[in-house]
XYZ file of C-alpha atoms in Angstrom:
210
model
C 16.790 38.122 -18.828
C 16.710 36.439 -15.379
C 18.468 33.033 -15.238
C 15.985 30.052 -14.631
C 16.048 28.695 -11.142
C 18.030 25.547 -10.960
C 16.196 22.646 -9.541
C 17.786 19.492 -8.324
C 15.261 16.566 -7.953
C 16.947 14.049 -5.748
C 16.987 10.466 -7.007
C 17.435 8.218 -4.052
C 15.451 5.213 -5.455
C 12.278 6.682 -3.570
C 10.262 7.012 -6.888
C 8.310 9.876 -8.439
C 11.324 11.675 -9.690
C 10.268 12.065 -13.238
C 6.873 13.554 -12.804
C 8.415 15.892 -10.257
C 11.020 16.956 -12.755
C 8.411 17.558 -15.316
C 6.310 19.673 -12.930
C 9.038 21.958 -11.843
C 10.204 22.365 -15.605
C 6.664 23.321 -16.461
C 6.767 26.301 -14.187
C 9.835 27.527 -15.833
C 12.759 26.211 -13.849
C 15.705 24.318 -15.078
C 14.812 21.087 -13.463
C 17.117 18.075 -13.490
C 17.123 14.626 -11.752
C 20.335 13.850 -9.973
C 21.665 11.219 -7.536
C 24.999 13.188 -7.244
C 25.699 15.172 -4.155
C 28.125 17.391 -5.970
C 25.612 18.188 -8.932
C 22.829 18.786 -6.328
C 25.057 21.331 -4.482
C 25.459 23.477 -7.763
C 21.680 24.062 -8.002
C 19.495 26.778 -6.347
C 16.809 24.218 -5.001
C 16.593 20.834 -3.690
C 13.392 18.706 -4.324
C 13.017 15.671 -2.130
C 10.172 13.552 -3.838
C 9.150 10.334 -2.135
C 6.772 7.321 -2.671
C 7.441 4.423 -0.353
C 8.300 3.440 3.031
C 9.707 6.027 5.368
C 12.655 4.191 6.859
C 13.654 2.718 3.449
C 13.527 6.036 1.919
C 15.766 7.540 4.691
C 18.170 4.624 4.513
C 18.602 5.152 0.674
C 18.949 8.991 1.142
C 21.805 8.400 3.739
C 23.439 5.849 1.508
C 23.543 8.308 -1.463
C 25.270 11.084 0.450
C 22.366 13.482 -0.410
C 21.349 13.373 3.142
C 24.458 15.494 4.084
C 23.748 17.935 1.225
C 20.223 18.414 2.739
C 21.660 19.200 6.056
C 24.057 21.729 4.758
C 21.484 23.206 2.620
C 19.031 24.014 5.472
C 21.961 25.383 7.546
C 22.604 27.792 4.766
C 18.924 28.630 4.540
C 18.685 27.522 1.032
C 15.308 26.389 -0.463
C 14.106 22.758 -0.086
C 10.946 21.438 -1.229
C 9.608 17.846 0.125
C 6.767 16.050 -1.476
C 4.577 13.269 0.265
C 7.109 10.995 1.998
C 9.622 13.555 1.050
C 7.740 15.973 3.434
C 7.632 13.439 6.080
C 11.325 12.702 5.964
C 11.876 16.293 7.109
C 10.401 15.373 10.714
C 12.237 13.803 13.466
C 10.594 10.268 13.354
C 7.754 8.317 12.024
C 5.677 5.272 13.281
C 6.491 3.786 9.888
C 9.945 2.231 11.074
C 12.694 3.037 13.413
C 14.994 5.149 11.096
C 15.505 8.642 12.650
C 13.983 11.350 10.449
C 15.990 14.418 9.158
C 14.651 16.673 12.046
C 14.341 19.751 9.757
C 10.649 20.296 10.967
C 9.507 19.973 14.423
C 7.319 16.989 15.041
C 6.865 13.383 14.069
C 4.703 11.205 11.652
C 2.020 8.910 12.773
C -0.422 6.535 11.077
C -4.098 7.268 10.490
C -6.407 5.938 13.150
C -7.965 2.586 12.854
C -11.111 4.296 12.149
C -9.894 5.512 8.680
C -9.373 3.338 5.542
C -5.811 3.611 4.406
C -4.350 4.580 2.325
C -5.979 8.123 2.019
C -6.184 8.087 -1.765
C -7.512 10.566 -4.155
C -8.722 14.258 -4.202
C -9.200 16.274 -1.024
C -9.557 19.983 0.004
C -6.555 22.078 0.967
C -7.559 24.579 3.694
C -5.276 27.451 4.613
C -4.854 27.766 8.494
C -5.777 30.829 10.340
C -3.507 33.717 9.449
C -2.392 32.003 6.073
C -5.426 32.739 3.950
C -3.763 35.623 2.349
C -0.345 33.855 2.142
C 0.945 34.214 -1.416
C 1.953 30.531 -1.424
C -1.740 29.444 -1.315
C -3.101 31.963 -3.793
C -5.387 29.697 -6.006
C -4.892 26.789 -3.917
C -6.798 27.523 -0.638
C -10.008 25.568 -0.480
C -9.270 23.705 -3.755
C -8.749 19.967 -4.103
C -5.232 18.269 -4.484
C -4.249 14.694 -5.042
C -3.184 12.392 -1.973
C -1.950 8.990 -1.561
C -0.526 8.321 2.077
C -1.327 6.277 5.135
C 0.696 8.546 7.535
C 0.665 12.178 8.396
C 2.559 14.824 10.205
C 1.878 15.704 13.879
C 3.873 18.981 14.406
C 5.317 20.051 17.782
C 4.821 23.574 16.795
C 1.849 24.339 14.479
C 2.999 27.728 13.450
C 4.861 26.212 10.533
C 1.695 24.755 9.053
C 0.274 26.761 6.245
C -2.695 24.553 5.273
C -4.361 21.323 6.400
C -6.523 18.796 4.999
C -9.092 16.437 6.717
C -9.391 12.651 6.555
C -11.419 10.502 8.868
C -11.113 11.926 12.400
C -7.539 13.457 11.448
C -7.008 17.102 10.514
C -3.533 16.972 9.373
C -0.822 19.388 7.979
C -0.742 19.122 4.029
C 1.338 22.202 3.342
C 4.260 23.432 5.656
C 6.873 25.869 5.701
C 9.630 26.556 8.261
C 12.380 28.945 7.013
C 13.618 27.848 3.604
C 11.807 24.491 3.921
C 8.486 23.804 2.394
C 6.686 20.405 2.162
C 3.440 19.216 0.756
C 1.631 15.944 2.006
C -0.315 15.839 -1.433
C 1.437 15.622 -4.857
C 1.448 19.016 -6.557
C 2.750 17.249 -9.679
C -0.285 15.099 -9.777
C -2.919 17.743 -8.682
C -3.454 19.510 -12.151
C -3.713 23.140 -12.493
C -4.112 23.711 -8.644
C -0.784 21.898 -7.961
C 0.982 23.788 -10.774
C -0.269 27.028 -9.253
C 1.331 26.276 -5.866
C 4.727 25.484 -7.635
C 4.372 28.730 -9.618
C 3.590 30.576 -6.449
C 6.841 29.103 -4.770
C 9.190 29.814 -7.726
C 7.689 33.450 -7.895
C 8.625 33.888 -4.233
C 12.180 32.323 -4.883
C 12.707 34.862 -7.690
C 11.598 37.878 -5.662
C 13.835 36.787 -2.782
């Protein structure tokens, strides 16, 4: 029997940790919540959840010591999954504060234009980008609706890492990204019902195959 993938959901006072842990457990992983860098380092996957202010979340992450674990993880090409603000932290900077981002993905995070009512809240369509419609990661997810709640979105320097986008107001923004071992979702898969679970199942299946 293949051992379950061990998932560390990082607890750095950014919220959303329990629902993220439940979602990963539901797709067959051994998921745990941890604020301990040593415990996280013993797992197979790091999940960076996030609800809140970009700079506050980053400051908490750095104080916890988990920031260093993430950097080492990516250098070793080990799997990382960022959710909502947890995805935004992977970029270099954000208009939501002055704290520098992790710089694991190329680009920055900006606020929706003033023509859009924020936050972008509720269900919206996830659309695979050209060339990714047949990507196993979006099987059963492409052109389906997922749940969003955010006022900022990523603007990539290199769009090749964008797997899917969504549109709100005048902005067509990345909602599913992948660069090497790093994956991020602007939507909340753990709050997106069956579609969100399908995305996590797709990703975990790819991890097992690799």
